[in-house]
Every structure is written in structure tokens, then in C-alpha cells.
């Protein structure tokens, strides 16, 4: 669907597009848009959708071992929400003229990415708490600003997602609170989870502004509304007092309240480690993608049977002609 | 109603068709577009739509439309095809003396 190829008057369309953006109006699916805008949107929404889907794995890993039936029911609901988020986003992405099958294919071939954060393992139950609190927390900080992004279907998906995310963060924080107020061993579990998830949670908000290749154009097009560093600072400011409430130690010796800035100063993120994970060398990259591909292949017969059944019904085959 | 399907271009062979999902939040409200789902047939699509778009009792009724069945106006027709807003179609265009009271 390359609508721009049939454009009679390219420059009028470009100025209409620019006028919509500067008026703060949304771009809608069948509007003319620059090829690069469409490409950037597809890349960003797809990466986001893939992250929701792959993100089910680290927590899904603990469903059968949740410490109580209530915790299990909550975790099932949370993981199911993440599947739903992936589907809202695929639905939004498809309005840009790419098919679901293509998106799956691009993920499976490693040609589109998902968030680096899901390439870390969940070693204890406390990790489920830390993920809800920190990973969903960081994601929400980013997603709240994306509810105002310039592409209509993406913005609407974000509104729906944000409504559901706050349950995710609160259930995570509740798990952390329970552990932090529990036995010595439970406190140690909570601290260990914070130690491992803190830095990856800061890094998942993306490279620092001076290294971020897409930032300027994305800000100009209203795809992004804040830079990675701005979002990261807000996340740190919100989260540090929560860690103090839990009585846990944030693993950053440079962390200090800066009265002048009115923000928490924090230490340098190890970007080399981050890029290693992005490049495919994190602890679980291979496992996550292999699991996804396996699930897709294992489900092939279901999809084929569904299509065969639909074709049979459409041709009026008698119902009981087994 | 904004229709958000990708253009009904040729779907991949063997691909599950796309269905647009409209949800009525509660009695007395109209169905509103919520998103889309893929499914081989309407009954399956309906179940998927329920699972994806009404996990928190967001709906009491769902409508499905095959995406290829939607007819939409030309997105570029904004100014010329849609009539301009005429001020005299609105009550605020008319001045009525205060003495008349509510009218
Ligand atoms: Fe999510
Ligand atoms: Fe979440």
C-alpha cells in the first residue's frame, strides 16, 4: 500500500502533513505520510509489539511456581495482558500496510528487535516483583508520553495499554513490599532482584540522547515527545523514594539528591553491556527467540486447521461429514 | 467511524483474514471501534475479540466486520467533499433577547 506513488501533488500533501503535525492533530492510517515516517512508525510499533509478546516469557516462567493461588491468578492475568498489549500494537502497526505474518517473520528472523530487558533471566520469585515494579514502571514512564504520539492508532493503543499497566506495576511493588517486610531470606531475595534489575531497567529506556540516532527526526514528527534521558531521569526520580520505602539499597554509589537540579543524580550506565545485549549476546537472547519461533511452529497445525475448517464451512460442507 | 484497516490489498495466501472489532461498553452506548483481530472465521474472530478487547468487562456486546467489507470515504477529501460548517446550522448563530428566557 504505497499511497504516495499515486500522489498527484506531492508538495501539497507534504505541507498538509506538516500542517497537521504542527496543529497537534493526529496522523490517521489513510493519510498521506512521508515514506520515512511510515517506516519509522512501523519499526517503533513493531519493536514495541514484539517486546510485549517476548516479555511474557521471563514472567511466564514463574506461573507454575507462584507462591500462592492468588499470586498465580494475578500473574496469569498480568502475562495475559502483555499478550493483549502485543495484539493491540500489531493491530495498530498493520494499519500502516504491513501484515501480521510479515511482522512475525521479521521478528523470527531477528530483523526487528524487542526490548533488551527481556534477555535477562528470572532467577527467583522476587524477580517477578522487581519486573512489575521496575520494568513495567520504566515502560509506563515511556508509554504515558507516547499516548500523545502523532500516529492515531499507536496513541490509542497506548491509552488502552497505560490503563492496564498500572496494575502491573502495583502488583510488582506489592510483591517487593511483602518480601522486604518478610524474613531475612526474603529481604535478601528482594535486594538481590533489585541489584540485578536496576541497571537494565535504566538502560531499557534507550541509549543516551547524544548516541540516539533517531531522536531528532522522531521529535520533529511528534513520534517521540521526550528524549530517552528525560524519561530516564523521571523514572529515577519516581523510583528511588520507592526503594527507600522498601528499605532496599539502590545499587548505585553515585546516587545522590541534587538540590540545585531538583533531581536525583545517578551513576554512569554501562552502555557497552547494553549494546552487547542488543547485539544478541545477553544471557537469554537465543532462548527467548528460539522459544517464540518454536511456539509459532508448534501452532502451525492449529492455524491450518482453522483455515481448512473455514473453507469447508464456506463451501457448505455438511457439518457431520467427519 | 474511523476505519483503520490497512488498505484491503491482497492478503498473503493462507493468511487469517482481518476483522475490525467494535465494542459496546454498556447498554445505551453505541459500538465503538476498538481494534482488529485475525481469525479464519467469524465465530473464532468473535472469541478472539472478546479475549483481546474485553478482559476487564469493557463490553456487553461486540460487532465484527470483515476489514475488506468496509467502505470508507477518501481521506484526502477533507475540505471539498465534506460540506463546510455553516454557522447558521448552529443555535448560537441566533440572538434571542434575554426577556424571552429559555428558548
Ligand atoms: Fe505491557
Ligand atoms: Fe506490563
Tab-separated table of C-alpha atoms and ligand atoms in Angstrom:
chain	number	residue	atom	x	y	z
A	1	UNK	CA	0.000	0.000	0.000
A	2	UNK	CA	2.211	2.796	-1.208
A	3	UNK	CA	-0.274	5.604	-1.439
A	4	UNK	CA	2.435	8.150	-2.071
A	5	UNK	CA	3.081	6.606	-5.503
A	6	UNK	CA	-0.287	7.787	-6.776
A	7	UNK	CA	0.048	11.271	-5.376
A	8	UNK	CA	-0.740	13.881	-7.978
A	9	UNK	CA	0.563	16.784	-5.979
A	10	UNK	CA	3.390	15.752	-3.686
A	11	UNK	CA	4.311	19.065	-2.185
A	12	UNK	CA	0.713	19.962	-1.277
A	13	UNK	CA	0.460	16.681	0.579
A	14	UNK	CA	3.715	17.234	2.359
A	15	UNK	CA	2.614	20.630	3.557
A	16	UNK	CA	-0.753	19.211	4.632
A	17	UNK	CA	1.089	16.545	6.627
A	18	UNK	CA	3.359	19.153	8.227
A	19	UNK	CA	0.358	21.365	8.986
A	20	UNK	CA	-1.446	18.511	10.750
A	21	UNK	CA	1.611	17.847	12.908
A	22	UNK	CA	2.161	21.460	13.836
A	23	UNK	CA	-1.521	21.828	14.735
A	24	UNK	CA	-1.081	18.873	17.101
A	25	UNK	CA	-3.536	16.797	15.049
A	26	UNK	CA	-3.093	13.054	14.720
A	27	UNK	CA	-1.980	11.338	11.546
A	28	UNK	CA	-4.509	8.645	10.622
A	29	UNK	CA	-3.961	5.432	8.659
A	30	UNK	CA	-5.087	6.506	5.235
A	31	UNK	CA	-3.464	9.940	5.345
A	32	UNK	CA	-0.546	10.591	3.080
A	33	UNK	CA	2.697	10.392	5.058
A	34	UNK	CA	6.383	10.550	4.156
A	35	UNK	CA	7.873	7.151	3.438
A	36	UNK	CA	10.376	7.628	6.267
A	37	UNK	CA	7.599	8.480	8.754
A	38	UNK	CA	5.774	5.280	7.821
A	39	UNK	CA	8.996	3.282	8.059
A	40	UNK	CA	9.907	4.761	11.451
A	41	UNK	CA	6.412	4.171	12.808
A	42	UNK	CA	6.380	0.563	11.636
A	43	UNK	CA	9.795	-0.032	13.197
A	44	UNK	CA	8.841	1.537	16.514
A	45	UNK	CA	5.374	-0.023	16.857
A	46	UNK	CA	6.660	-3.418	15.744
A	47	UNK	CA	9.526	-3.322	18.236
A	48	UNK	CA	7.059	-2.355	20.921
A	49	UNK	CA	4.627	-5.145	19.957
A	50	UNK	CA	7.410	-7.735	19.870
A	51	UNK	CA	8.557	-6.571	23.317
A	52	UNK	CA	5.108	-7.158	24.789
A	53	UNK	CA	4.983	-10.638	23.289
A	54	UNK	CA	8.529	-11.722	24.194
A	55	UNK	CA	8.050	-10.050	27.578
A	56	UNK	CA	5.618	-12.800	28.530
A	57	UNK	CA	8.450	-15.286	28.778
A	58	UNK	CA	10.507	-14.159	31.800
A	59	UNK	CA	7.415	-13.890	33.991
A	60	UNK	CA	5.550	-16.789	32.411
A	61	UNK	CA	8.463	-18.817	33.677
A	62	UNK	CA	7.146	-18.354	37.239
A	63	UNK	CA	3.434	-19.034	36.740
A	64	UNK	CA	3.658	-22.665	37.796
A	65	UNK	CA	5.837	-21.758	40.793
A	66	UNK	CA	3.972	-18.740	42.132
A	67	UNK	CA	3.907	-18.935	45.943
A	68	UNK	CA	0.103	-18.925	46.278
A	69	UNK	CA	-3.010	-19.425	44.207
A	70	UNK	CA	-3.764	-15.688	44.435
A	71	UNK	CA	-0.289	-14.777	43.194
A	72	UNK	CA	-0.672	-17.281	40.386
A	73	UNK	CA	-4.019	-15.886	39.269
A	74	UNK	CA	-2.592	-12.356	39.315
A	75	UNK	CA	0.471	-13.370	37.344
A	76	UNK	CA	-1.629	-15.188	34.743
A	77	UNK	CA	-3.737	-12.044	34.338
A	78	UNK	CA	-0.636	-9.885	34.023
A	79	UNK	CA	1.006	-12.095	31.425
A	80	UNK	CA	-2.279	-12.322	29.522
A	81	UNK	CA	-2.402	-8.515	29.490
A	82	UNK	CA	1.050	-8.437	27.885
A	83	UNK	CA	-0.216	-10.733	25.136
A	84	UNK	CA	-3.135	-8.339	24.701
A	85	UNK	CA	-0.757	-5.364	24.509
A	86	UNK	CA	1.149	-7.100	21.758
A	87	UNK	CA	-2.088	-7.634	19.848
A	88	UNK	CA	-3.271	-4.014	20.231
A	89	UNK	CA	0.075	-2.895	18.868
A	90	UNK	CA	0.181	-5.357	15.978
A	91	UNK	CA	-3.302	-4.160	15.096
A	92	UNK	CA	-2.051	-0.536	15.091
A	93	UNK	CA	1.050	-1.469	13.106
A	94	UNK	CA	-0.977	-3.249	10.434
A	95	UNK	CA	-2.829	-0.019	9.659
A	96	UNK	CA	0.473	1.148	8.160
A	97	UNK	CA	0.252	-1.505	5.454
A	98	UNK	CA	2.405	-4.295	6.844
A	99	UNK	CA	0.837	-7.675	7.551
A	100	UNK	CA	0.887	-9.643	10.781
A	101	UNK	CA	2.647	-12.501	9.042
A	102	UNK	CA	5.401	-10.172	7.842
A	103	UNK	CA	5.836	-8.783	11.346
A	104	UNK	CA	6.122	-12.269	12.803
A	105	UNK	CA	8.589	-13.195	10.119
A	106	UNK	CA	10.757	-10.121	10.759
A	107	UNK	CA	10.890	-10.914	14.474
A	108	UNK	CA	11.657	-14.576	13.910
A	109	UNK	CA	14.478	-13.708	11.525
A	110	UNK	CA	15.917	-11.233	14.014
A	111	UNK	CA	15.413	-8.367	11.574
A	112	UNK	CA	13.195	-6.489	14.004
A	113	UNK	CA	14.096	-6.148	17.660
A	114	UNK	CA	12.366	-6.346	21.000
A	115	UNK	CA	13.395	-4.653	24.233
A	116	UNK	CA	16.791	-5.725	25.558
A	117	UNK	CA	15.346	-6.056	29.057
A	118	UNK	CA	13.681	-9.382	28.266
A	119	UNK	CA	17.022	-11.022	27.613
A	120	UNK	CA	17.736	-11.286	31.331
A	121	UNK	CA	16.721	-14.376	33.315
A	122	UNK	CA	14.192	-14.508	36.169
A	123	UNK	CA	16.127	-16.368	38.831
A	124	UNK	CA	13.794	-16.093	41.827
A	125	UNK	CA	10.205	-15.203	42.667
A	126	UNK	CA	11.439	-11.759	43.723
A	127	UNK	CA	12.293	-11.124	40.068
A	128	UNK	CA	8.576	-11.181	39.279
A	129	UNK	CA	8.144	-8.393	41.816
A	130	UNK	CA	11.145	-6.475	40.503
A	131	UNK	CA	9.934	-6.749	36.905
A	132	UNK	CA	6.481	-5.423	37.726
A	133	UNK	CA	7.896	-2.607	39.834
A	134	UNK	CA	10.911	-1.612	37.723
A	135	UNK	CA	10.437	-2.917	34.185
A	136	UNK	CA	6.738	-2.160	33.912
A	137	UNK	CA	7.456	1.031	35.855
A	138	UNK	CA	10.070	2.172	33.349
A	139	UNK	CA	7.838	1.133	30.458
A	140	UNK	CA	4.939	3.160	31.862
A	141	UNK	CA	7.120	6.258	32.167
A	142	UNK	CA	7.808	5.972	28.451
A	143	UNK	CA	4.312	4.891	27.437
A	144	UNK	CA	2.488	7.687	29.207
A	145	UNK	CA	4.243	10.204	26.971
A	146	UNK	CA	3.505	8.010	23.937
A	147	UNK	CA	-0.252	8.401	24.484
A	148	UNK	CA	0.354	11.771	22.792
A	149	UNK	CA	2.375	10.400	19.874
A	150	UNK	CA	1.410	11.697	16.431
A	151	UNK	CA	0.126	8.477	14.855
A	152	UNK	CA	-3.509	7.979	15.893
A	153	UNK	CA	-3.753	4.183	16.138
A	154	UNK	CA	-0.490	4.000	18.124
A	155	UNK	CA	-1.633	6.736	20.511
A	156	UNK	CA	-4.980	4.988	21.068
A	157	UNK	CA	-3.273	1.643	21.710
A	158	UNK	CA	-1.054	3.416	24.254
A	159	UNK	CA	-4.053	4.831	26.111
A	160	UNK	CA	-5.509	1.346	26.465
A	161	UNK	CA	-2.160	-0.109	27.491
A	162	UNK	CA	-1.430	2.563	30.092
A	163	UNK	CA	-4.778	1.901	31.772
A	164	UNK	CA	-3.769	-1.723	32.212
A	165	UNK	CA	-0.127	-1.165	33.121
A	166	UNK	CA	-0.634	0.467	36.469
A	167	UNK	CA	-1.984	-2.809	37.852
A	168	UNK	CA	1.246	-4.438	36.646
A	169	UNK	CA	3.453	-2.020	38.491
A	170	UNK	CA	1.410	-2.098	41.670
A	171	UNK	CA	1.274	-5.887	41.873
A	172	UNK	CA	5.068	-5.913	41.438
A	173	UNK	CA	5.574	-3.353	44.156
A	174	UNK	CA	3.284	-5.317	46.437
A	175	UNK	CA	5.390	-8.436	45.948
A	176	UNK	CA	8.512	-6.409	46.756
A	177	UNK	CA	6.850	-4.927	49.841
A	178	UNK	CA	5.844	-8.351	51.127
A	179	UNK	CA	9.363	-9.674	50.649
A	180	UNK	CA	11.039	-6.562	52.048
A	181	UNK	CA	8.924	-6.832	55.209
A	182	UNK	CA	9.414	-10.576	55.476
A	183	UNK	CA	12.134	-12.832	56.814
A	184	UNK	CA	15.853	-12.215	56.438
A	185	UNK	CA	15.943	-14.597	53.490
A	186	UNK	CA	13.022	-12.840	51.805
A	187	UNK	CA	14.658	-9.435	52.255
A	188	UNK	CA	17.824	-10.818	50.703
A	189	UNK	CA	15.829	-12.112	47.726
A	190	UNK	CA	14.234	-8.712	47.208
A	191	UNK	CA	17.626	-6.961	47.429
A	192	UNK	CA	19.197	-9.428	45.018
A	193	UNK	CA	16.414	-8.843	42.500
A	194	UNK	CA	16.821	-5.064	42.785
A	195	UNK	CA	20.583	-5.420	42.365
A	196	UNK	CA	20.152	-7.323	39.111
A	197	UNK	CA	17.217	-5.394	37.601
A	198	UNK	CA	18.099	-1.797	38.495
A	199	UNK	CA	20.645	-1.040	35.802
A	200	UNK	CA	18.955	-2.947	32.969
A	201	UNK	CA	15.740	-1.052	33.827
A	202	UNK	CA	17.520	2.281	33.365
A	203	UNK	CA	19.187	1.104	30.153
A	204	UNK	CA	15.950	-0.218	28.628
A	205	UNK	CA	14.777	3.375	28.182
A	206	UNK	CA	17.236	3.597	25.327
A	207	UNK	CA	20.675	4.997	24.566
A	208	UNK	CA	21.666	8.419	25.894
A	209	UNK	CA	20.472	11.342	23.827
A	210	UNK	CA	23.861	12.054	22.274
A	211	UNK	CA	24.036	8.483	20.935
A	212	UNK	CA	20.426	8.118	19.908
A	213	UNK	CA	20.251	8.063	16.118
A	214	UNK	CA	16.527	8.582	15.624
A	215	UNK	CA	15.796	11.174	18.266
A	216	UNK	CA	15.780	14.451	16.321
A	217	UNK	CA	13.582	13.341	13.466
A	218	UNK	CA	11.278	11.453	15.816
A	219	UNK	CA	10.824	14.528	17.997
A	220	UNK	CA	10.162	16.661	14.938
A	221	UNK	CA	7.485	14.263	13.703
A	222	UNK	CA	5.877	14.001	17.130
A	223	UNK	CA	6.642	10.278	17.234
A	224	UNK	CA	8.628	10.825	20.416
A	225	UNK	CA	7.716	13.626	22.783
A	226	UNK	CA	10.574	13.399	25.217
A	227	UNK	CA	14.141	12.221	24.912
A	228	UNK	CA	15.407	8.990	26.453
A	229	UNK	CA	17.398	10.885	29.077
A	230	UNK	CA	14.411	12.967	30.129
A	231	UNK	CA	12.272	9.872	30.564
A	232	UNK	CA	15.078	8.075	32.406
A	233	UNK	CA	15.515	10.961	34.856
A	234	UNK	CA	11.821	10.955	35.639
A	235	UNK	CA	11.874	7.207	36.212
A	236	UNK	CA	14.820	7.514	38.614
A	237	UNK	CA	13.166	10.392	40.476
A	238	UNK	CA	9.983	8.396	40.934
A	239	UNK	CA	11.616	5.112	41.839
A	240	UNK	CA	14.386	5.988	44.295
A	241	UNK	CA	11.955	7.050	47.062
A	242	UNK	CA	10.045	3.804	46.484
A	243	UNK	CA	13.231	1.808	47.040
A	244	UNK	CA	13.827	3.778	50.237
A	245	UNK	CA	10.294	2.994	51.376
A	246	UNK	CA	11.084	-0.677	50.873
A	247	UNK	CA	14.278	-0.248	52.887
A	248	UNK	CA	16.284	-1.611	49.972
A	249	UNK	CA	19.622	-0.357	48.699
A	250	UNK	CA	19.780	1.021	45.158
A	251	UNK	CA	22.987	-0.425	43.690
A	252	UNK	CA	24.478	2.904	42.605
A	253	UNK	CA	27.085	4.560	44.818
A	254	UNK	CA	26.798	7.789	42.813
A	255	UNK	CA	23.119	8.152	43.598
A	256	UNK	CA	22.521	11.479	45.373
A	257	UNK	CA	19.759	14.039	45.636
A	258	UNK	CA	20.766	17.188	43.780
A	259	UNK	CA	19.067	20.101	45.470
A	260	UNK	CA	20.035	22.509	42.712
A	261	UNK	CA	18.588	20.432	39.899
A	262	UNK	CA	15.699	19.098	41.930
A	263	UNK	CA	16.550	15.629	40.652
A	264	UNK	CA	18.441	12.533	41.682
A	265	UNK	CA	21.951	12.334	40.237
A	266	UNK	CA	22.865	8.815	39.247
A	267	UNK	CA	25.933	6.957	38.053
A	268	UNK	CA	27.023	6.071	34.533
A	269	UNK	CA	25.169	3.319	32.770
A	270	UNK	CA	27.343	0.603	31.272
A	271	UNK	CA	26.344	1.136	27.647
A	272	UNK	CA	28.817	-1.419	26.367
A	273	UNK	CA	26.935	-4.071	28.323
A	274	UNK	CA	23.648	-2.732	26.939
A	275	UNK	CA	24.853	-2.889	23.325
A	276	UNK	CA	26.167	-6.393	23.868
A	277	UNK	CA	22.655	-7.487	24.828
A	278	UNK	CA	21.115	-5.599	21.892
A	279	UNK	CA	23.575	-7.304	19.575
A	280	UNK	CA	22.310	-10.669	20.717
A	281	UNK	CA	24.811	-11.563	23.416
A	282	UNK	CA	22.666	-11.161	26.526
A	283	UNK	CA	22.070	-14.101	28.851
A	284	UNK	CA	18.772	-15.176	27.233
A	285	UNK	CA	18.621	-13.737	23.682
A	286	UNK	CA	18.873	-17.089	21.998
A	287	UNK	CA	16.451	-18.807	24.344
A	288	UNK	CA	13.780	-16.090	24.023
A	289	UNK	CA	13.727	-16.034	20.251
A	290	UNK	CA	14.026	-19.794	19.899
A	291	UNK	CA	11.063	-20.236	22.232
A	292	UNK	CA	8.997	-17.760	20.207
A	293	UNK	CA	9.801	-19.457	16.916
A	294	UNK	CA	9.076	-22.872	18.413
A	295	UNK	CA	5.680	-21.728	19.682
A	296	UNK	CA	4.869	-20.318	16.237
A	297	UNK	CA	5.837	-23.569	14.539
A	298	UNK	CA	4.004	-25.697	17.094
A	299	UNK	CA	0.867	-23.667	16.433
A	300	UNK	CA	1.001	-24.085	12.658
A	301	UNK	CA	-1.396	-27.032	12.604
A	302	UNK	CA	-3.961	-25.032	14.583
A	303	UNK	CA	-3.840	-22.176	12.092
A	304	UNK	CA	-4.042	-24.571	9.178
A	305	UNK	CA	-6.950	-26.466	10.699
A	306	UNK	CA	-8.787	-23.181	11.343
A	307	UNK	CA	-8.400	-22.091	7.743
A	308	UNK	CA	-9.383	-25.524	6.419
A	309	UNK	CA	-12.486	-25.538	8.603
A	310	UNK	CA	-13.439	-22.035	7.485
A	311	UNK	CA	-13.018	-23.011	3.840
A	312	UNK	CA	-15.131	-26.093	4.335
A	313	UNK	CA	-17.901	-24.096	6.043
A	314	UNK	CA	-17.820	-21.502	3.292
A	315	UNK	CA	-18.396	-24.207	0.706
A	316	UNK	CA	-21.393	-25.537	2.558
A	317	UNK	CA	-19.969	-28.890	3.539
A	318	UNK	CA	-22.353	-30.803	5.781
A	319	UNK	CA	-21.430	-30.377	9.448
A	320	UNK	CA	-21.269	-34.046	10.361
A	321	UNK	CA	-19.352	-35.310	7.363
A	322	UNK	CA	-16.478	-36.378	9.534
B	1	UNK	CA	-16.440	5.985	12.490
B	2	UNK	CA	-12.812	5.998	11.578
B	3	UNK	CA	-11.842	2.911	9.726
B	4	UNK	CA	-8.300	1.864	10.387
B	5	UNK	CA	-7.598	-1.131	8.283
B	6	UNK	CA	-4.633	-1.280	6.082
B	7	UNK	CA	-5.854	-0.964	2.524
B	8	UNK	CA	-7.615	-4.178	1.590
B	9	UNK	CA	-4.653	-5.148	-0.504
B	10	UNK	CA	-4.166	-8.768	-1.397
B	11	UNK	CA	-3.653	-10.687	1.835
B	12	UNK	CA	-0.938	-13.306	1.882
B	13	UNK	CA	-2.168	-16.667	0.680
B	14	UNK	CA	-3.296	-18.740	3.624
B	15	UNK	CA	-3.301	-15.733	5.952
B	16	UNK	CA	-6.034	-15.414	8.528
B	17	UNK	CA	-8.363	-12.618	7.460
B	18	UNK	CA	-8.546	-9.385	9.423
B	19	UNK	CA	-11.712	-8.394	11.302
B	20	UNK	CA	-12.488	-4.965	12.720
B	21	UNK	CA	-13.827	-5.055	16.281
B	22	UNK	CA	-16.486	-2.690	17.647
B	23	UNK	CA	-17.382	-2.837	21.346
B	24	UNK	CA	-20.451	-1.527	23.155
B	25	UNK	CA	-19.200	-0.570	26.622
B	26	UNK	CA	-22.656	-0.705	28.216
B	27	UNK	CA	-26.308	-0.548	27.316
B	28	UNK	CA	-27.305	2.829	25.981
B	29	UNK	CA	-23.968	3.466	24.272
B	30	UNK	CA	-23.073	2.821	20.642
B	31	UNK	CA	-20.472	0.343	19.478
B	32	UNK	CA	-17.053	1.959	19.165
B	33	UNK	CA	-14.104	0.735	17.153
B	34	UNK	CA	-11.567	-0.956	19.439
B	35	UNK	CA	-9.067	-2.556	17.057
B	36	UNK	CA	-8.790	-5.652	14.938
B	37	UNK	CA	-8.142	-9.374	15.206
B	38	UNK	CA	-7.090	-12.101	12.800
B	39	UNK	CA	-9.163	-15.266	12.613
B	40	UNK	CA	-10.157	-17.770	9.942
B	41	UNK	CA	-13.893	-17.379	10.534
B	42	UNK	CA	-16.397	-15.115	12.265
B	43	UNK	CA	-17.059	-17.351	15.263
B	44	UNK	CA	-13.353	-17.629	16.067
B	45	UNK	CA	-12.861	-13.913	15.466
B	46	UNK	CA	-15.628	-13.178	17.958
B	47	UNK	CA	-13.925	-15.232	20.657
B	48	UNK	CA	-10.570	-13.591	19.943
B	49	UNK	CA	-12.199	-10.149	20.071
B	50	UNK	CA	-13.726	-10.968	23.456
B	51	UNK	CA	-10.376	-12.159	24.838
B	52	UNK	CA	-8.358	-9.262	23.449
B	53	UNK	CA	-10.675	-6.299	23.937
B	54	UNK	CA	-12.912	-7.102	26.930
B	55	UNK	CA	-10.693	-8.581	29.650
B	56	UNK	CA	-11.957	-6.012	32.176
B	57	UNK	CA	-15.658	-6.033	31.444
B	58	UNK	CA	-15.210	-3.270	28.873
B	59	UNK	CA	-18.069	-4.581	26.786
B	60	UNK	CA	-21.557	-6.034	26.774
B	61	UNK	CA	-21.706	-6.520	23.012
B	62	UNK	CA	-19.251	-6.922	20.141
B	63	UNK	CA	-19.688	-6.260	16.438
B	64	UNK	CA	-17.291	-7.668	13.903
B	65	UNK	CA	-16.838	-6.516	10.332
B	66	UNK	CA	-14.552	-8.182	7.837
B	67	UNK	CA	-11.977	-5.475	7.126
B	68	UNK	CA	-12.358	-5.943	3.396
B	69	UNK	CA	-16.082	-5.142	3.697
B	70	UNK	CA	-15.585	-1.621	4.998
B	71	UNK	CA	-16.277	1.205	2.596
B	72	UNK	CA	-14.568	4.443	3.562
B	73	UNK	CA	-14.524	7.980	2.269
B	74	UNK	CA	-11.440	9.302	0.540
B	75	UNK	CA	-9.036	10.502	3.251
B	76	UNK	CA	-7.949	13.401	1.052
B	77	UNK	CA	-11.483	14.634	0.557
B	78	UNK	CA	-11.469	16.686	3.767
B	79	UNK	CA	-12.314	20.171	2.542
B	80	UNK	CA	-14.046	19.709	-0.760
B	81	UNK	CA	-16.170	16.607	-0.288
B	82	UNK	CA	-17.382	17.326	3.234
B	83	UNK	CA	-19.523	20.405	3.420
B	84	UNK	CA	-18.127	23.429	5.242
B	85	UNK	CA	-19.551	24.078	8.652
B	86	UNK	CA	-22.268	26.716	8.233
B	87	UNK	CA	-22.681	28.900	11.321
B	88	UNK	CA	-26.439	29.206	10.752
B	89	UNK	CA	-26.829	25.475	11.338
B	90	UNK	CA	-25.963	26.094	14.996
B	91	UNK	CA	-28.228	27.601	17.652
B	92	UNK	CA	-25.509	30.034	18.737
B	93	UNK	CA	-25.903	31.848	15.394
B	94	UNK	CA	-29.211	33.340	16.548
B	95	UNK	CA	-29.591	36.108	19.109
B	96	UNK	CA	-32.641	35.978	21.288
B	97	UNK	CA	-33.488	38.705	23.737
B	98	UNK	CA	-32.945	37.901	27.406
B	99	UNK	CA	-36.589	38.730	28.058
B	100	UNK	CA	-37.633	35.666	26.129
B	101	UNK	CA	-35.972	33.391	28.657
B	102	UNK	CA	-35.062	29.851	27.760
B	103	UNK	CA	-35.546	29.012	24.087
C	1	LIG	FE1	2.567	-4.304	28.512
C	2	LIG	FE1	3.048	-4.627	31.734
